[in-house]
Amino acid sequence: MANLLEGKTALILGVANRWSLAWAIAQAFHREGARLALTYQGDRQREVVRELGRELGALVLSCDVTQDSELERLAADLRAAGGGLDAIVHSIAFAQREDLSRPFLETSRSGYLVAQEVSASSLVAVARALVPLMSGGGSLTTLTYLGSIRVVPNYNVMGVAKAALEASVRYLANELGPQGVRVNAISAGPVKTASARGIKDFSKMLEGVAERAPLRRNTEPGEVADTAVFLASELGRGVTGNILFVDAGFQLLGM
Ligand code: NAP
């Protein structure tokens, strides 16, 4: 089969390191022939992400998605580097560590708001700033988790943010559909990454999934990445406004 993303240009936001889901997605997009731009947040990650970007011949830019000015600069930099985008992957989330371990009832107003701002409303800001670069239509994909629709111990405020993110996917899909832009989320099973390690008892989540999921194992980053390829490619052309589970089937369990 020909490369699924040959001739396409993709922007992937949220690479922090080799364990990031965004990095697995970047590798899969590269394998399928996409031209890539990656973003990282702040100086702390700069050298690591530049090094990763070199491996894939990717343009590497910084962007804090809570700052409209940074999103505008990102759009200008991408235009200057040659223009259009066919795919955007938003692989970004943040909540204060204490809100991922104490009772949900104890969530502070500021903790609630920061989780919403970074993890949910940033998708809308990203779409507003960057969809104008998708003149020929395209695909916007974000990453979510089952804690949006089920109570998962310690996921707490992030579950509420993911619920808002998934609703945002539906509203954006409806508004951007007429211009040929599809918007979807991948609901990934737990994967050990820097963000995931912030959730109290995360290793117990991994054990529970491996014991009970229909496939009796955890999710591989590559499985999430291949689904992102599908969504960004012509194969996904009829899919928009969806939450696709890539979780070894865990979401279907009731008991
Ligand atoms: P990760 O490697 O820690 O990625 C999270 C990324 O978000 C990091 O690159 C982080 O940058 C970035 N970020 C946070 N605040 C930002 C901001 N203001 N501006 C720009 N970037 C910002 O962890 P991950 O697990 O791959 O997470 C990626 C996505 O997958 C998240 O939406 C997460 O909720 C979702 N997801 C993960 C799992 C899982 O089990 N791992 C399961 C389902 C869904 P810094 O490191 O510089 O802060």
Short mmCIF file of C-alpha atoms and ligand atoms in Angstrom, two decimals:
data_model
loop_
_atom_site.label_atom_id
_atom_site.label_comp_id
_atom_site.label_asym_id
_atom_site.label_seq_id
_atom_site.Cartn_x
_atom_site.Cartn_y
_atom_site.Cartn_z
CA MET A 1 0.00 0.00 0.00
CA ALA A 2 1.23 3.51 -0.81
CA ASN A 3 2.17 5.77 2.07
CA LEU A 4 -1.09 6.97 3.60
CA LEU A 5 0.04 10.56 4.29
CA GLU A 6 2.24 11.18 1.23
CA GLY A 7 2.07 14.84 0.20
CA LYS A 8 0.39 15.91 3.45
CA THR A 9 1.73 18.38 6.00
CA ALA A 10 0.93 17.77 9.67
CA LEU A 11 1.39 19.75 12.86
CA ILE A 12 1.72 17.75 16.07
CA LEU A 13 1.41 19.63 19.37
CA GLY A 14 2.50 18.03 22.63
CA VAL A 15 5.81 16.22 22.19
CA ALA A 16 7.64 16.31 25.53
CA ASN A 17 9.88 13.26 25.19
CA ARG A 18 10.18 9.78 23.64
CA TRP A 19 7.32 8.46 25.80
CA SER A 20 4.82 11.08 24.66
CA LEU A 21 1.87 9.79 22.63
CA ALA A 22 2.56 12.74 20.34
CA TRP A 23 6.00 11.29 19.57
CA ALA A 24 4.52 7.88 18.65
CA ILE A 25 2.09 9.75 16.38
CA ALA A 26 4.91 11.81 14.84
CA GLN A 27 6.86 8.63 14.05
CA ALA A 28 3.82 7.00 12.43
CA PHE A 29 3.06 10.13 10.38
CA HIS A 30 6.70 10.23 9.24
CA ARG A 31 6.56 6.53 8.28
CA GLU A 32 3.50 7.32 6.15
CA GLY A 33 5.25 10.13 4.29
CA ALA A 34 3.91 13.27 6.02
CA ARG A 35 5.92 16.48 6.24
CA LEU A 36 6.00 17.38 9.94
CA ALA A 37 6.08 20.30 12.31
CA LEU A 38 6.29 19.58 16.04
CA THR A 39 5.72 21.94 18.94
CA TYR A 40 6.94 21.90 22.51
CA GLN A 41 6.19 24.14 25.45
CA GLY A 42 8.88 26.27 27.09
CA ASP A 43 12.66 26.09 27.28
CA ARG A 44 12.75 22.98 29.45
CA GLN A 45 11.85 20.68 26.54
CA ARG A 46 13.56 22.61 23.76
CA GLU A 47 16.71 20.54 23.29
CA VAL A 48 14.96 17.16 23.68
CA VAL A 49 12.26 18.02 21.14
CA ARG A 50 14.74 19.60 18.70
CA GLU A 51 16.74 16.38 18.82
CA LEU A 52 13.59 14.29 18.22
CA GLY A 53 12.54 16.61 15.41
CA ARG A 54 15.92 16.13 13.69
CA GLU A 55 15.27 12.36 13.60
CA LEU A 56 12.17 12.96 11.46
CA GLY A 57 13.36 16.01 9.53
CA ALA A 58 10.60 17.99 11.25
CA LEU A 59 10.29 21.71 11.77
CA VAL A 60 10.33 22.31 15.55
CA LEU A 61 8.59 25.33 17.07
CA SER A 62 7.61 26.38 20.57
CA CYS A 63 4.02 27.07 21.59
CA ASP A 64 2.23 27.44 24.90
CA VAL A 65 -1.38 26.76 23.89
CA THR A 66 -2.78 28.93 26.68
CA GLN A 67 -1.36 32.03 24.95
CA ASP A 68 -3.22 33.29 21.87
CA SER A 69 -0.16 35.35 20.93
CA GLU A 70 1.94 32.16 20.77
CA LEU A 71 -0.68 30.41 18.63
CA GLU A 72 -0.74 33.41 16.29
CA ARG A 73 3.06 33.35 16.07
CA LEU A 74 2.94 29.60 15.37
CA ALA A 75 0.48 30.17 12.52
CA ALA A 76 2.73 32.93 11.11
CA ASP A 77 5.83 30.71 11.37
CA LEU A 78 4.04 27.87 9.58
CA ARG A 79 2.89 30.23 6.82
CA ALA A 80 6.46 31.52 6.46
CA ALA A 81 7.75 27.95 6.25
CA GLY A 82 5.61 27.18 3.25
CA GLY A 83 2.02 27.42 4.15
CA GLY A 84 -0.74 24.94 4.40
CA LEU A 85 -1.67 22.22 6.84
CA ASP A 86 -3.60 19.00 6.18
CA ALA A 87 -3.59 17.59 9.70
CA ILE A 88 -3.27 18.83 13.26
CA VAL A 89 -2.85 16.59 16.31
CA HIS A 90 -3.57 18.17 19.72
CA SER A 91 -1.93 15.92 22.31
CA ILE A 92 -1.92 18.22 25.32
CA ALA A 93 -3.28 18.10 28.85
CA PHE A 94 -2.39 19.39 32.29
CA ALA A 95 -3.80 19.26 35.81
CA GLN A 96 -2.19 20.08 39.13
CA ARG A 97 -0.69 16.98 40.65
CA GLU A 98 -2.63 17.35 43.91
CA ASP A 99 -5.90 17.31 41.97
CA LEU A 100 -5.03 13.85 40.63
CA SER A 101 -4.69 12.31 44.08
CA ARG A 102 -7.06 13.99 46.56
CA PRO A 103 -10.88 13.68 46.54
CA PHE A 104 -12.54 15.44 43.60
CA LEU A 105 -14.59 17.45 46.10
CA GLU A 106 -11.34 19.13 47.22
CA THR A 107 -10.54 20.49 43.73
CA SER A 108 -9.77 24.20 43.98
CA ARG A 109 -11.31 26.73 41.60
CA SER A 110 -7.87 27.48 40.20
CA GLY A 111 -7.07 23.77 39.74
CA TYR A 112 -10.36 23.23 37.93
CA LEU A 113 -9.77 26.21 35.64
CA VAL A 114 -6.17 25.36 34.74
CA ALA A 115 -7.17 21.80 33.76
CA GLN A 116 -9.96 23.18 31.56
CA GLU A 117 -7.77 25.86 30.00
CA VAL A 118 -4.83 23.67 29.04
CA SER A 119 -6.69 20.43 28.30
CA ALA A 120 -10.00 21.51 26.74
CA SER A 121 -10.33 25.15 25.74
CA SER A 122 -6.90 24.99 24.07
CA LEU A 123 -8.44 22.76 21.38
CA VAL A 124 -10.80 25.57 20.42
CA ALA A 125 -7.94 28.11 20.46
CA VAL A 126 -5.78 25.81 18.33
CA ALA A 127 -8.61 25.38 15.83
CA ARG A 128 -9.26 29.13 15.67
CA ALA A 129 -5.59 29.96 15.04
CA LEU A 130 -4.59 27.10 12.76
CA VAL A 131 -7.59 25.82 10.82
CA PRO A 132 -7.25 28.88 8.52
CA LEU A 133 -4.08 27.15 7.25
CA MET A 134 -6.21 24.17 6.11
CA SER A 135 -7.43 25.77 2.91
CA GLY A 136 -8.03 22.39 1.27
CA GLY A 137 -9.81 20.86 4.26
CA GLY A 138 -8.10 18.57 6.74
CA SER A 139 -8.21 16.66 10.00
CA LEU A 140 -7.94 17.86 13.60
CA THR A 141 -7.44 15.09 16.14
CA THR A 142 -7.17 15.27 19.92
CA LEU A 143 -6.47 12.73 22.65
CA THR A 144 -8.94 11.85 25.39
CA TYR A 145 -9.58 9.20 28.03
CA LEU A 146 -12.48 7.13 29.40
CA GLY A 147 -12.49 9.22 32.61
CA SER A 148 -14.63 11.71 30.66
CA ILE A 149 -17.68 9.45 30.80
CA ARG A 150 -16.90 7.08 33.69
CA VAL A 151 -15.59 7.69 37.19
CA VAL A 152 -11.96 6.55 37.27
CA PRO A 153 -10.27 6.84 40.69
CA ASN A 154 -7.94 9.87 40.91
CA TYR A 155 -8.59 11.04 37.32
CA ASN A 156 -10.95 13.60 38.87
CA VAL A 157 -10.61 17.10 37.43
CA MET A 158 -9.00 15.73 34.28
CA GLY A 159 -12.10 13.62 33.62
CA VAL A 160 -14.20 16.78 33.74
CA ALA A 161 -11.77 18.53 31.37
CA LYS A 162 -11.89 15.56 28.97
CA ALA A 163 -15.71 15.72 29.01
CA ALA A 164 -15.45 19.36 27.91
CA LEU A 165 -12.83 18.40 25.32
CA GLU A 166 -15.09 15.73 23.82
CA ALA A 167 -18.04 18.12 23.67
CA SER A 168 -15.73 20.66 21.98
CA VAL A 169 -14.86 18.01 19.37
CA ARG A 170 -18.55 17.70 18.48
CA TYR A 171 -19.20 21.45 18.27
CA LEU A 172 -16.04 22.05 16.22
CA ALA A 173 -16.84 19.12 13.92
CA ASN A 174 -20.25 20.60 13.19
CA GLU A 175 -18.91 24.10 12.50
CA LEU A 176 -15.82 23.11 10.52
CA GLY A 177 -17.42 20.30 8.50
CA PRO A 178 -18.71 22.60 5.73
CA GLN A 179 -15.10 23.62 4.97
CA GLY A 180 -13.97 20.00 4.82
CA VAL A 181 -12.23 19.95 8.21
CA ARG A 182 -12.93 16.83 10.28
CA VAL A 183 -12.54 16.86 14.06
CA ASN A 184 -12.19 13.69 16.14
CA ALA A 185 -10.74 12.38 19.39
CA ILE A 186 -8.91 9.17 20.13
CA SER A 187 -9.78 7.78 23.56
CA ALA A 188 -6.59 5.91 24.45
CA GLY A 189 -6.21 3.28 27.14
CA PRO A 190 -3.66 4.12 29.86
CA VAL A 191 -0.05 4.37 28.64
CA LYS A 192 2.91 5.16 30.89
CA THR A 193 3.95 8.72 29.97
CA ALA A 194 5.15 11.73 31.98
CA SER A 195 1.58 13.07 32.32
CA ALA A 196 0.13 9.70 33.26
CA ARG A 197 2.67 9.25 36.03
CA GLY A 198 1.10 12.28 37.74
CA ILE A 199 -2.07 10.27 38.42
CA LYS A 200 -2.02 8.56 41.82
CA ASP A 201 -1.88 4.73 41.56
CA PHE A 202 -1.44 4.85 37.78
CA SER A 203 0.35 1.48 37.77
CA LYS A 204 -2.78 -0.08 39.33
CA MET A 205 -4.78 1.23 36.37
CA LEU A 206 -2.38 -0.53 34.02
CA GLU A 207 -2.67 -3.78 35.99
CA GLY A 208 -6.47 -3.57 36.07
CA VAL A 209 -6.70 -3.07 32.30
CA ALA A 210 -4.30 -5.93 31.52
CA GLU A 211 -6.37 -8.27 33.72
CA ARG A 212 -9.83 -7.33 32.48
CA ALA A 213 -9.75 -5.72 29.01
CA PRO A 214 -11.15 -7.96 26.26
CA LEU A 215 -7.69 -8.11 24.63
CA ARG A 216 -6.14 -8.88 28.09
CA ARG A 217 -3.35 -6.36 27.67
CA ASN A 218 -2.64 -2.65 27.73
CA THR A 219 -2.66 -0.20 24.84
CA GLU A 220 0.52 0.30 22.80
CA PRO A 221 1.42 3.88 21.78
CA GLY A 222 1.79 2.61 18.20
CA GLU A 223 -1.86 1.55 18.17
CA VAL A 224 -2.93 5.07 19.10
CA ALA A 225 -0.56 6.46 16.46
CA ASP A 226 -1.90 4.21 13.69
CA THR A 227 -5.44 5.36 14.48
CA ALA A 228 -4.25 8.96 14.24
CA VAL A 229 -2.80 8.10 10.79
CA PHE A 230 -6.16 6.65 9.74
CA LEU A 231 -8.00 9.79 10.84
CA ALA A 232 -5.56 12.11 9.05
CA SER A 233 -5.58 10.05 5.86
CA GLU A 234 -8.08 9.62 3.04
CA LEU A 235 -9.21 6.42 4.76
CA GLY A 236 -10.82 8.55 7.47
CA ARG A 237 -12.57 10.93 5.07
CA GLY A 238 -16.07 10.05 6.27
CA VAL A 239 -15.31 10.25 10.00
CA THR A 240 -15.94 13.40 11.99
CA GLY A 241 -17.24 14.32 15.44
CA ASN A 242 -16.23 10.89 16.77
CA ILE A 243 -14.54 9.58 19.88
CA LEU A 244 -12.63 6.46 18.77
CA PHE A 245 -11.58 4.09 21.55
CA VAL A 246 -8.12 2.56 21.22
CA ASP A 247 -8.04 0.81 24.57
CA ALA A 248 -7.90 -2.98 24.11
CA GLY A 249 -11.71 -2.87 24.48
CA PHE A 250 -11.74 -1.82 28.13
CA GLN A 251 -14.53 0.77 27.68
CA LEU A 252 -17.19 -1.84 26.98
CA LEU A 253 -17.00 -3.44 30.42
CA GLY A 254 -19.82 -2.85 32.89
CA MET A 255 -18.53 -5.05 35.71
P1 NAP B 1 2.94 13.84 27.81
O1 NAP B 1 4.02 13.21 27.07
O2 NAP B 1 3.25 14.42 29.16
O3 NAP B 1 2.25 14.93 26.88
C1 NAP B 1 1.48 16.00 27.39
C2 NAP B 1 1.95 17.21 26.64
O4 NAP B 1 1.15 18.37 26.96
C3 NAP B 1 3.39 17.59 27.00
O5 NAP B 1 4.13 17.76 25.83
C4 NAP B 1 3.22 18.91 27.73
O6 NAP B 1 4.34 19.76 27.67
C5 NAP B 1 2.06 19.46 26.96
N1 NAP B 1 1.53 20.67 27.56
C6 NAP B 1 1.05 20.86 28.82
N2 NAP B 1 0.69 22.15 28.99
C7 NAP B 1 0.91 22.78 27.80
C8 NAP B 1 0.73 24.10 27.33
N3 NAP B 1 0.23 25.07 28.11
N4 NAP B 1 1.06 24.38 26.05
C9 NAP B 1 1.57 23.45 25.25
N5 NAP B 1 1.77 22.17 25.62
C10 NAP B 1 1.45 21.84 26.89
O7 NAP B 1 1.74 12.80 28.10
P2 NAP B 1 0.79 11.98 27.11
O8 NAP B 1 0.24 10.88 27.95
O9 NAP B 1 1.48 11.67 25.84
O10 NAP B 1 -0.40 12.99 26.87
C11 NAP B 1 -0.82 13.41 25.59
C12 NAP B 1 -2.34 13.43 25.52
O11 NAP B 1 -2.84 12.09 25.59
C13 NAP B 1 -3.01 14.18 26.67
O12 NAP B 1 -4.13 14.89 26.19
C14 NAP B 1 -3.45 13.06 27.58
O13 NAP B 1 -4.52 13.41 28.42
C15 NAP B 1 -3.88 12.06 26.52
N6 NAP B 1 -4.06 10.68 27.01
C16 NAP B 1 -3.05 10.06 27.65
C17 NAP B 1 -3.24 8.77 28.13
C18 NAP B 1 -2.15 8.07 28.89
O14 NAP B 1 -2.46 7.11 29.61
N7 NAP B 1 -0.90 8.45 28.75
C19 NAP B 1 -4.46 8.12 27.91
C20 NAP B 1 -5.48 8.78 27.24
C21 NAP B 1 -5.26 10.08 26.79
P3 NAP B 1 5.28 19.89 28.99
O15 NAP B 1 5.75 18.53 29.33
O16 NAP B 1 6.33 20.84 28.57
O17 NAP B 1 4.37 20.46 30.07
#
